[in-house]
Short mmCIF file of C-alpha atoms in Angstrom, two decimals:
data_model
loop_
_atom_site.label_atom_id
_atom_site.label_comp_id
_atom_site.label_asym_id
_atom_site.label_seq_id
_atom_site.Cartn_x
_atom_site.Cartn_y
_atom_site.Cartn_z
CA MET A 983 -21.45 58.48 8.76
CA GLN A 984 -20.32 57.09 11.91
CA MET A 985 -19.61 53.97 11.88
CA PRO A 986 -18.65 51.94 15.41
CA ALA A 987 -15.92 50.45 17.02
CA LEU A 988 -17.31 47.23 18.73
CA ILE A 989 -20.51 45.64 17.85
CA GLU A 990 -22.11 42.41 19.37
CA ILE A 991 -22.95 39.64 15.65
CA LYS A 992 -25.41 36.81 17.37
CA ASN A 993 -25.68 35.13 14.36
CA GLY A 994 -27.48 31.56 14.16
CA GLN A 995 -27.77 28.52 16.37
CA PRO A 996 -23.76 27.62 18.69
CA PRO A 997 -23.19 23.97 17.54
CA LYS A 998 -22.36 21.23 20.18
CA PRO A 999 -19.40 22.04 21.97
CA THR A 1000 -16.22 20.06 21.42
CA PHE A 1001 -16.20 19.46 25.42
CA SER A 1002 -18.48 19.14 28.34
CA GLU A 1003 -19.74 22.66 30.04
CA GLN A 1004 -17.80 20.89 33.34
CA GLU A 1005 -14.59 20.13 31.67
CA MET A 1006 -13.95 24.05 29.72
CA SER A 1007 -15.26 25.33 33.97
CA SER A 1008 -12.58 23.49 35.37
CA ARG A 1009 -10.10 24.75 32.78
CA LEU A 1010 -11.20 28.12 33.98
CA GLY A 1011 -11.11 27.43 37.99
CA LYS A 1012 -7.52 26.38 37.23
CA LEU A 1013 -6.95 30.20 35.70
CA ARG A 1014 -9.11 31.88 38.03
CA ASN A 1015 -7.46 30.19 41.29
CA HIS A 1016 -3.68 31.25 40.02
CA MET A 1017 -5.28 35.49 38.94
CA LYS A 1018 -6.64 34.76 42.66
CA GLU A 1019 -3.57 33.65 43.68
CA ARG A 1020 -1.42 36.36 42.14
CA ASP A 1021 -3.84 39.03 42.41
CA ILE A 1022 -4.15 39.14 38.82
CA GLN A 1023 -7.06 41.34 37.90
CA ALA A 1024 -7.57 40.01 33.86
CA CYS A 1025 -5.90 38.13 31.91
CA VAL A 1026 -6.10 38.95 27.58
CA PHE A 1027 -4.71 36.03 25.82
CA THR A 1028 -3.89 36.24 22.09
CA SER A 1029 -2.42 33.02 21.61
CA MET A 1030 -4.17 30.70 19.40
CA HIS A 1031 -3.72 27.55 21.82
CA ASN A 1032 -4.41 29.74 24.59
CA ILE A 1033 -7.63 31.52 22.95
CA ASN A 1034 -8.56 28.05 21.75
CA TYR A 1035 -8.05 26.22 25.02
CA PHE A 1036 -9.93 28.18 27.65
CA ALA A 1037 -12.74 28.89 24.66
CA ASP A 1038 -12.79 26.39 22.19
CA PHE A 1039 -12.74 28.62 19.55
CA VAL A 1040 -9.87 28.36 17.03
CA TYR A 1041 -9.31 31.92 15.33
CA CYS A 1042 -7.94 32.61 11.28
CA ALA A 1043 -5.94 36.09 11.47
CA PHE A 1044 -5.23 36.80 8.81
CA GLY A 1045 -3.30 39.83 10.01
CA ARG A 1046 -5.61 41.14 12.42
CA PRO A 1047 -5.05 40.45 16.15
CA TYR A 1048 -7.90 38.32 18.21
CA GLY A 1049 -8.31 37.77 22.01
CA LEU A 1050 -9.61 36.07 25.31
CA ILE A 1051 -10.49 37.84 27.99
CA VAL A 1052 -11.21 36.28 31.27
CA THR A 1053 -11.88 37.77 35.00
CA GLN A 1054 -13.22 36.21 37.28
CA ASP A 1055 -16.64 36.49 36.47
CA ARG A 1056 -16.38 36.54 32.41
CA LEU A 1057 -14.98 34.74 29.50
CA THR A 1058 -15.22 36.82 26.53
CA THR A 1059 -13.31 36.91 22.69
CA LEU A 1060 -12.75 39.20 21.11
CA THR A 1061 -12.72 39.17 17.09
CA ALA A 1062 -12.84 40.86 13.45
CA ASN A 1063 -15.47 41.60 12.31
CA ILE A 1064 -14.72 39.44 8.96
CA ASP A 1065 -15.05 36.34 10.68
CA GLY A 1066 -19.40 37.56 11.46
CA GLY A 1067 -20.89 35.21 14.03
CA GLN A 1068 -18.58 32.34 13.81
CA PRO A 1069 -16.70 33.53 17.43
CA TYR A 1070 -19.50 34.01 18.51
CA ARG A 1071 -20.73 30.35 18.02
CA GLN A 1072 -18.19 28.85 18.87
CA THR A 1073 -17.18 30.29 22.28
CA PHE A 1074 -17.83 29.33 25.24
CA GLY A 1075 -20.20 30.79 27.08
CA HIS A 1076 -20.76 32.28 23.44
CA ASP A 1077 -19.89 36.29 25.25
CA ASN A 1078 -17.98 37.77 21.94
CA LEU A 1079 -17.33 41.51 21.43
CA VAL A 1080 -16.13 42.09 17.81
CA TYR A 1081 -13.94 45.01 16.48
CA THR A 1082 -14.29 46.81 13.14
CA ASP A 1083 -12.36 47.40 10.57
CA TRP A 1084 -13.47 51.39 10.31
CA LYS A 1085 -11.07 52.50 12.39
CA LYS A 1086 -7.20 51.75 13.52
CA ASP A 1087 -6.91 50.04 16.55
CA ASN A 1088 -10.98 49.18 17.66
CA PHE A 1089 -9.13 45.78 18.84
CA PHE A 1090 -7.59 47.56 22.06
CA ARG A 1091 -10.78 50.30 22.34
CA GLY A 1092 -12.10 46.37 22.39
CA VAL A 1093 -9.56 45.72 25.25
CA GLN A 1094 -10.21 48.83 26.62
CA ASN A 1095 -14.00 48.24 27.07
CA LEU A 1096 -13.60 44.61 28.68
CA VAL A 1097 -9.80 45.12 31.44
CA PRO A 1098 -10.58 47.14 34.04
CA ASN A 1099 -7.08 49.35 33.87
CA GLN A 1100 -5.69 48.98 37.01
CA GLY A 1101 -3.21 46.03 39.26
CA LYS A 1102 -2.18 43.82 37.50
CA VAL A 1103 -3.14 42.16 34.17
CA GLY A 1104 -1.75 38.93 31.74
CA ILE A 1105 -0.77 38.97 28.77
CA GLU A 1106 1.37 36.55 26.64
CA PHE A 1107 4.71 37.51 26.71
CA ASP A 1108 5.69 34.96 24.58
CA HIS A 1109 3.48 36.07 21.55
CA VAL A 1110 3.02 39.89 21.56
CA THR A 1111 5.44 41.73 19.15
CA LEU A 1112 6.70 44.21 20.90
CA GLU A 1113 4.61 46.84 18.90
CA ARG A 1114 1.45 45.13 20.13
CA LYS A 1115 2.68 45.08 23.73
CA GLN A 1116 2.88 49.03 23.48
CA LYS A 1117 -0.09 49.43 22.77
CA PHE A 1118 -1.34 47.41 25.62
CA GLU A 1119 1.00 49.61 27.54
CA ASP A 1120 -1.01 52.62 26.00
CA ALA A 1121 -4.61 51.05 26.19
CA LEU A 1122 -3.98 49.92 29.72
CA ASP A 1123 -2.00 52.87 30.90
CA SER A 1124 -2.69 52.38 35.20
CA ALA A 1125 -2.18 48.01 35.20
CA GLU A 1126 0.30 46.58 35.91
CA LEU A 1127 1.14 43.81 32.45
CA VAL A 1128 2.54 40.38 34.21
CA ASP A 1129 3.12 36.94 32.12
CA ILE A 1130 0.39 34.45 31.84
CA GLY A 1131 1.95 32.42 28.98
CA VAL A 1132 3.98 30.29 31.25
CA PRO A 1133 1.32 29.83 33.61
CA THR A 1134 -1.49 28.71 31.22
CA MET A 1135 1.45 26.26 29.38
CA GLN A 1136 1.49 24.67 32.85
CA ILE A 1137 -2.01 23.89 33.45
CA ARG A 1138 -2.19 22.35 29.77
CA MET A 1139 0.28 20.00 30.20
CA ILE A 1140 -2.23 17.94 32.42
CA LYS A 1141 -4.76 16.65 30.08
CA SER A 1142 -7.45 15.73 31.11
CA ALA A 1143 -10.11 12.42 30.71
CA GLU A 1144 -11.90 14.47 27.79
CA GLU A 1145 -9.08 15.63 26.18
CA HIS A 1146 -7.54 11.81 26.74
CA ALA A 1147 -10.50 10.32 24.72
CA LEU A 1148 -10.47 12.88 21.87
CA ILE A 1149 -6.71 12.55 21.91
CA LYS A 1150 -7.32 8.47 21.28
CA GLN A 1151 -9.36 9.30 18.82
CA GLY A 1152 -6.89 11.28 17.05
CA ALA A 1153 -4.53 9.13 16.99
CA ARG A 1154 -6.48 6.34 15.35
CA ILE A 1155 -7.92 8.71 12.70
CA CYS A 1156 -3.52 9.81 11.86
CA ASP A 1157 -3.65 5.59 11.55
CA ILE A 1158 -6.28 5.87 8.77
CA GLY A 1159 -4.18 8.34 7.34
CA GLY A 1160 -1.03 6.23 7.69
CA ALA A 1161 -2.67 3.34 5.90
CA ALA A 1162 -4.51 5.25 3.09
CA LEU A 1163 -0.67 6.78 2.19
CA VAL A 1164 1.00 3.30 2.04
CA GLU A 1165 -2.46 2.57 -0.41
CA ALA A 1166 -1.27 5.34 -2.94
CA LEU A 1167 2.10 4.90 -3.20
CA HIS A 1168 3.87 2.89 -6.58
CA GLU A 1169 6.82 3.81 -8.44
CA ASN A 1170 6.43 7.52 -10.38
CA VAL A 1171 3.65 8.70 -7.84
CA PRO A 1172 4.31 12.44 -6.88
CA GLU A 1173 4.72 13.28 -3.07
CA TYR A 1174 2.47 15.33 -3.18
CA GLU A 1175 -0.79 13.04 -4.70
CA VAL A 1176 0.45 10.81 -1.84
CA ALA A 1177 -0.66 13.10 0.49
CA LEU A 1178 -3.62 14.44 -0.98
CA HIS A 1179 -4.63 10.39 -0.88
CA SER A 1180 -3.59 10.69 2.83
CA THR A 1181 -5.18 13.58 4.25
CA GLN A 1182 -8.69 13.27 2.41
CA ALA A 1183 -8.84 9.76 4.40
CA MET A 1184 -7.92 11.83 7.69
CA VAL A 1185 -10.93 14.45 7.13
CA ARG A 1186 -13.57 11.96 6.57
CA ALA A 1187 -12.60 10.00 9.40
CA ILE A 1188 -12.43 13.32 11.65
CA ALA A 1189 -16.12 14.50 10.01
CA LYS A 1190 -17.48 10.75 10.89
CA THR A 1191 -16.45 10.92 13.73
CA TYR A 1192 -17.41 14.36 15.41
CA PRO A 1193 -19.84 15.36 12.64
CA HIS A 1194 -20.68 18.91 14.59
CA THR A 1195 -16.77 19.97 14.31
CA GLU A 1196 -15.45 22.43 12.11
CA LEU A 1197 -13.07 20.76 9.85
CA MET A 1198 -9.47 22.22 9.52
CA ASP A 1199 -5.30 21.95 9.55
CA THR A 1200 -5.42 18.55 8.81
CA TRP A 1201 -2.64 17.85 6.48
CA THR A 1202 -0.21 14.98 5.52
CA TRP A 1203 3.86 16.13 4.88
CA PHE A 1204 4.89 12.83 2.77
CA GLN A 1205 8.77 12.88 1.58
CA SER A 1206 10.97 11.53 -0.23
CA GLY A 1207 14.63 11.01 -1.06
CA ILE A 1208 16.51 14.10 -0.21
CA ASN A 1209 13.06 15.35 0.97
CA THR A 1210 13.44 13.48 4.24
CA ASP A 1211 16.03 15.25 5.79
CA GLY A 1212 13.80 18.08 7.68
CA ALA A 1213 10.70 16.12 10.00
CA HIS A 1214 8.68 19.55 8.55
CA ASN A 1215 9.95 20.00 4.84
CA PRO A 1216 6.65 20.65 3.13
CA VAL A 1217 5.23 18.42 0.45
CA THR A 1218 6.57 18.60 -3.19
CA THR A 1219 6.54 17.40 -6.89
CA ARG A 1220 9.09 15.13 -6.87
CA ARG A 1221 8.30 12.01 -7.60
CA VAL A 1222 8.74 8.43 -5.98
CA GLN A 1223 11.92 5.84 -7.26
CA LYS A 1224 12.56 1.95 -6.19
CA GLY A 1225 14.87 2.30 -2.92
CA ASP A 1226 13.85 5.52 -1.69
CA ILE A 1227 13.61 6.41 1.97
CA LEU A 1228 10.28 7.96 2.64
CA SER A 1229 8.89 9.94 5.75
CA LEU A 1230 5.35 9.17 6.15
CA ASN A 1231 3.59 12.27 8.69
CA CYS A 1232 -0.05 12.09 9.17
CA PHE A 1233 -1.59 14.80 11.20
CA SER A 1234 -5.12 14.59 12.13
CA MET A 1235 -6.94 18.11 13.67
CA VAL A 1236 -9.95 18.27 15.74
CA SER A 1237 -10.87 20.95 17.04
CA GLY A 1238 -7.26 22.81 17.43
CA TYR A 1239 -6.30 19.54 18.80
CA TYR A 1240 -3.13 17.99 17.17
CA GLN A 1241 -2.26 14.08 16.96
CA ALA A 1242 0.17 12.58 14.33
CA LEU A 1243 1.73 9.64 13.36
CA GLU A 1244 5.54 9.24 11.98
CA ARG A 1245 6.48 6.41 10.06
CA THR A 1246 10.57 5.69 8.09
CA LEU A 1247 9.35 3.93 4.77
CA PHE A 1248 10.99 2.32 1.79
CA PHE A 1249 9.95 1.72 -1.68
CA ASP A 1250 10.72 -1.36 -2.57
CA HIS A 1251 13.84 -2.39 -1.38
CA CYS A 1252 16.27 -0.62 1.55
CA SER A 1253 20.13 -0.83 1.09
CA ASP A 1254 22.18 -2.40 3.64
CA GLU A 1255 23.48 0.56 5.48
CA HIS A 1256 20.13 2.26 5.43
CA LEU A 1257 18.83 -0.91 6.79
CA ARG A 1258 20.97 -0.65 9.59
CA LEU A 1259 20.53 2.98 10.50
CA TRP A 1260 16.57 2.62 10.29
CA GLU A 1261 17.18 -0.34 12.79
CA VAL A 1262 18.69 1.88 15.22
CA ASN A 1263 16.44 4.64 14.94
CA CYS A 1264 13.76 1.63 15.84
CA GLU A 1265 16.34 0.13 18.52
CA VAL A 1266 15.98 4.17 20.02
CA HIS A 1267 12.43 4.76 19.88
CA ARG A 1268 11.55 1.17 20.98
CA GLU A 1269 13.98 1.92 24.58
CA GLY A 1270 11.93 5.34 24.58
CA LEU A 1271 8.96 3.88 25.12
CA LYS A 1272 9.94 2.05 27.82
CA LEU A 1273 11.18 5.29 29.48
CA VAL A 1274 7.61 7.06 29.76
CA LYS A 1275 6.16 7.20 33.31
CA PRO A 1276 5.48 9.42 35.80
CA GLY A 1277 8.40 10.17 38.26
CA VAL A 1278 10.85 10.48 35.49
CA ARG A 1279 13.05 13.74 34.73
CA CYS A 1280 12.34 14.54 30.71
CA MET A 1281 15.98 15.54 30.35
CA ASP A 1282 17.38 11.92 31.89
CA VAL A 1283 15.00 10.29 28.99
CA ALA A 1284 17.33 12.31 26.27
CA HIS A 1285 20.56 10.93 28.13
CA GLU A 1286 19.64 7.83 28.10
CA LEU A 1287 18.93 6.97 24.80
CA ASN A 1288 21.90 9.74 23.71
CA LYS A 1289 23.79 6.44 24.48
CA ILE A 1290 22.27 4.72 22.61
CA PHE A 1291 23.36 6.56 19.38
CA GLU A 1292 26.87 6.88 20.68
CA HIS A 1293 27.76 3.45 21.07
CA TYR A 1294 26.75 3.69 17.44
CA ASP A 1295 28.83 6.44 16.67
CA LEU A 1296 25.22 8.34 15.88
CA LEU A 1297 24.80 11.34 17.55
CA GLN A 1298 26.29 13.62 15.57
CA TYR A 1299 23.13 12.97 13.23
CA ARG A 1300 20.44 13.37 15.79
CA THR A 1301 18.60 16.63 14.35
CA PHE A 1302 16.18 17.56 17.75
CA GLY A 1303 14.66 16.59 21.02
CA TYR A 1304 12.97 12.49 21.46
CA GLY A 1305 9.55 13.55 22.09
CA HIS A 1306 7.56 16.69 23.05
CA SER A 1307 3.54 17.61 24.52
CA PHE A 1308 1.02 17.36 23.15
CA GLY A 1309 -2.78 18.94 23.35
CA SER A 1310 -3.96 22.38 21.57
CA LEU A 1311 -1.05 22.94 18.93
CA SER A 1312 -0.13 22.61 15.47
CA HIS A 1313 2.01 23.57 12.93
CA TYR A 1314 1.37 27.27 12.99
CA TYR A 1315 0.60 27.93 17.02
CA GLY A 1316 1.11 26.30 20.12
CA ARG A 1317 3.58 24.81 21.84
CA GLU A 1318 4.68 23.33 25.46
CA ALA A 1319 8.30 23.82 25.68
CA GLY A 1320 8.25 22.78 29.11
CA LEU A 1321 7.61 19.11 27.89
CA GLU A 1322 9.81 18.23 25.75
CA PHE A 1323 12.55 15.45 25.34
CA ARG A 1324 15.65 17.31 25.59
CA GLU A 1325 19.11 17.96 27.73
CA ASP A 1326 17.91 21.01 28.93
CA ILE A 1327 14.19 20.56 30.15
CA GLU A 1328 14.15 19.52 33.81
CA THR A 1329 10.06 18.64 33.84
CA VAL A 1330 8.80 15.77 35.89
CA LEU A 1331 6.61 13.50 34.55
CA GLU A 1332 2.95 13.07 36.32
CA PRO A 1333 -0.10 11.46 35.47
CA GLY A 1334 -2.02 12.66 32.65
CA MET A 1335 0.11 14.33 30.46
CA VAL A 1336 0.61 12.92 26.38
CA VAL A 1337 4.09 13.02 25.11
CA SER A 1338 5.42 11.15 22.11
CA ILE A 1339 8.44 9.25 21.36
CA GLU A 1340 10.09 10.22 18.82
CA PRO A 1341 13.94 9.42 17.71
CA MET A 1342 15.82 11.04 14.48
CA ILE A 1343 18.92 10.99 12.65
CA MET A 1344 19.83 12.35 9.34
CA LEU A 1345 22.48 11.41 7.27
CA PRO A 1346 23.74 13.82 4.44
CA GLU A 1347 23.36 13.34 0.69
CA ASN A 1348 27.61 12.38 0.14
CA MET A 1349 27.05 9.18 2.62
CA PRO A 1350 25.60 5.60 2.71
CA GLY A 1351 22.07 5.97 4.07
CA ALA A 1352 21.99 8.64 3.47
CA GLY A 1353 18.18 10.18 4.39
CA GLY A 1354 15.90 11.01 7.56
CA TYR A 1355 14.89 8.40 9.91
CA ARG A 1356 12.35 9.11 11.94
CA GLU A 1357 9.67 7.14 13.99
CA HIS A 1358 6.82 8.70 16.66
CA ASP A 1359 4.13 6.97 18.91
CA ILE A 1360 2.12 8.95 21.79
CA LEU A 1361 1.73 7.61 24.82
CA ILE A 1362 -0.48 9.04 27.90
CA VAL A 1363 1.42 8.73 31.32
CA THR A 1364 -1.20 6.76 33.50
CA GLU A 1365 -0.24 6.11 37.19
CA ASP A 1366 2.65 3.08 36.77
CA GLY A 1367 3.72 3.42 33.56
CA ALA A 1368 2.28 4.81 29.69
CA GLU A 1369 -0.18 3.78 27.49
CA ASN A 1370 0.85 3.68 24.09
CA ILE A 1371 -2.15 4.64 21.65
CA THR A 1372 -0.43 4.84 18.24
CA HIS A 1373 -0.78 1.42 16.36
CA PHE A 1374 0.47 1.72 12.99
CA PRO A 1375 3.77 -0.66 12.71
CA PHE A 1376 7.27 0.35 12.69
CA GLY A 1377 10.20 -0.71 11.53
CA PRO A 1378 11.57 -2.97 8.57
CA GLU A 1379 10.03 -5.81 9.29
CA HIS A 1380 6.44 -3.79 8.30
CA ASN A 1381 7.63 -0.78 5.92
CA ILE A 1382 9.47 -1.41 2.69
CA ILE A 1383 6.26 -1.03 0.81
CA GLN A 1384 6.28 -3.28 -2.11
#
């Protein structure tokens, strides 16, 4: 039996989309203007963040490639047969082509079906592997492959009013997760139990706020003691003890959009040296919140905050930059690397950008005050300053949990 390489699965009624048709058309308009200016015939997106941003669809790869093909007159997702009609239902405009597993590289047959084999074709150089780049070159042997990853990152940096509204809700939901996390704290409770309670509270809040959305990827990292030394350390079975330094990390994911709340806590009591270090990190955090405003370069924020840590001889214990952009990203996809508060980033803040301030220092286990200290607020850059949309309190006066 001859099985088809490409099919359509128009199964079921599409749900309410995350964003309005006007919002999605505006995004595509900016992309198509860039394509026209650079004489790009088509773009083939393969990353989760760009496919989500331009098509409102978050794929689940499991080792298979996924794509979004954009031309001047068409937007089509290219997805695997294993997902049935879900990509069709979720894709903005509902133009979806499905490739099957019956023959190797049917994904690239789909690319050939949708992409003109001539002129310039945009792909994400920061996402495709060497193997897949070669397959793109073989499938589109008369086209010139050019990078579309950096230009689309720059488009995504400026958030719309609809994005701001969603991010504000996500930040509120993170605050709910933080309160649930504190509620679950007691002596000898394992990290995973605290994290589960927090995550459940956030998922339920998302479901109540956005009953039409898919519920996926919301999570909590709750770290205690030695496990606070890394910002992205996973949850373990370690049990909370009195005097422990704790890291609260709540992440609500709404339709592929990431929001975060991060706080330093202590359980029962805090040693004098822990308290001193915590207060220094909070001082840096407060100053960082003041610095976010339009016209400021990211690198200048980093340099200013470095001065405080240098004053206390703690700069060598800083573990990463002072904050980053928000939007369509997650712990396993996406990152607007051009909008981070680091010494090597020259990007100038503009109204509409959404950033965090999140200083962190980490002192190793053999030192007084050992552990990782981190605070994190989300800010929307406005015309004359910034709006802080995180409302969970920080600092010793609030977060020594009895």
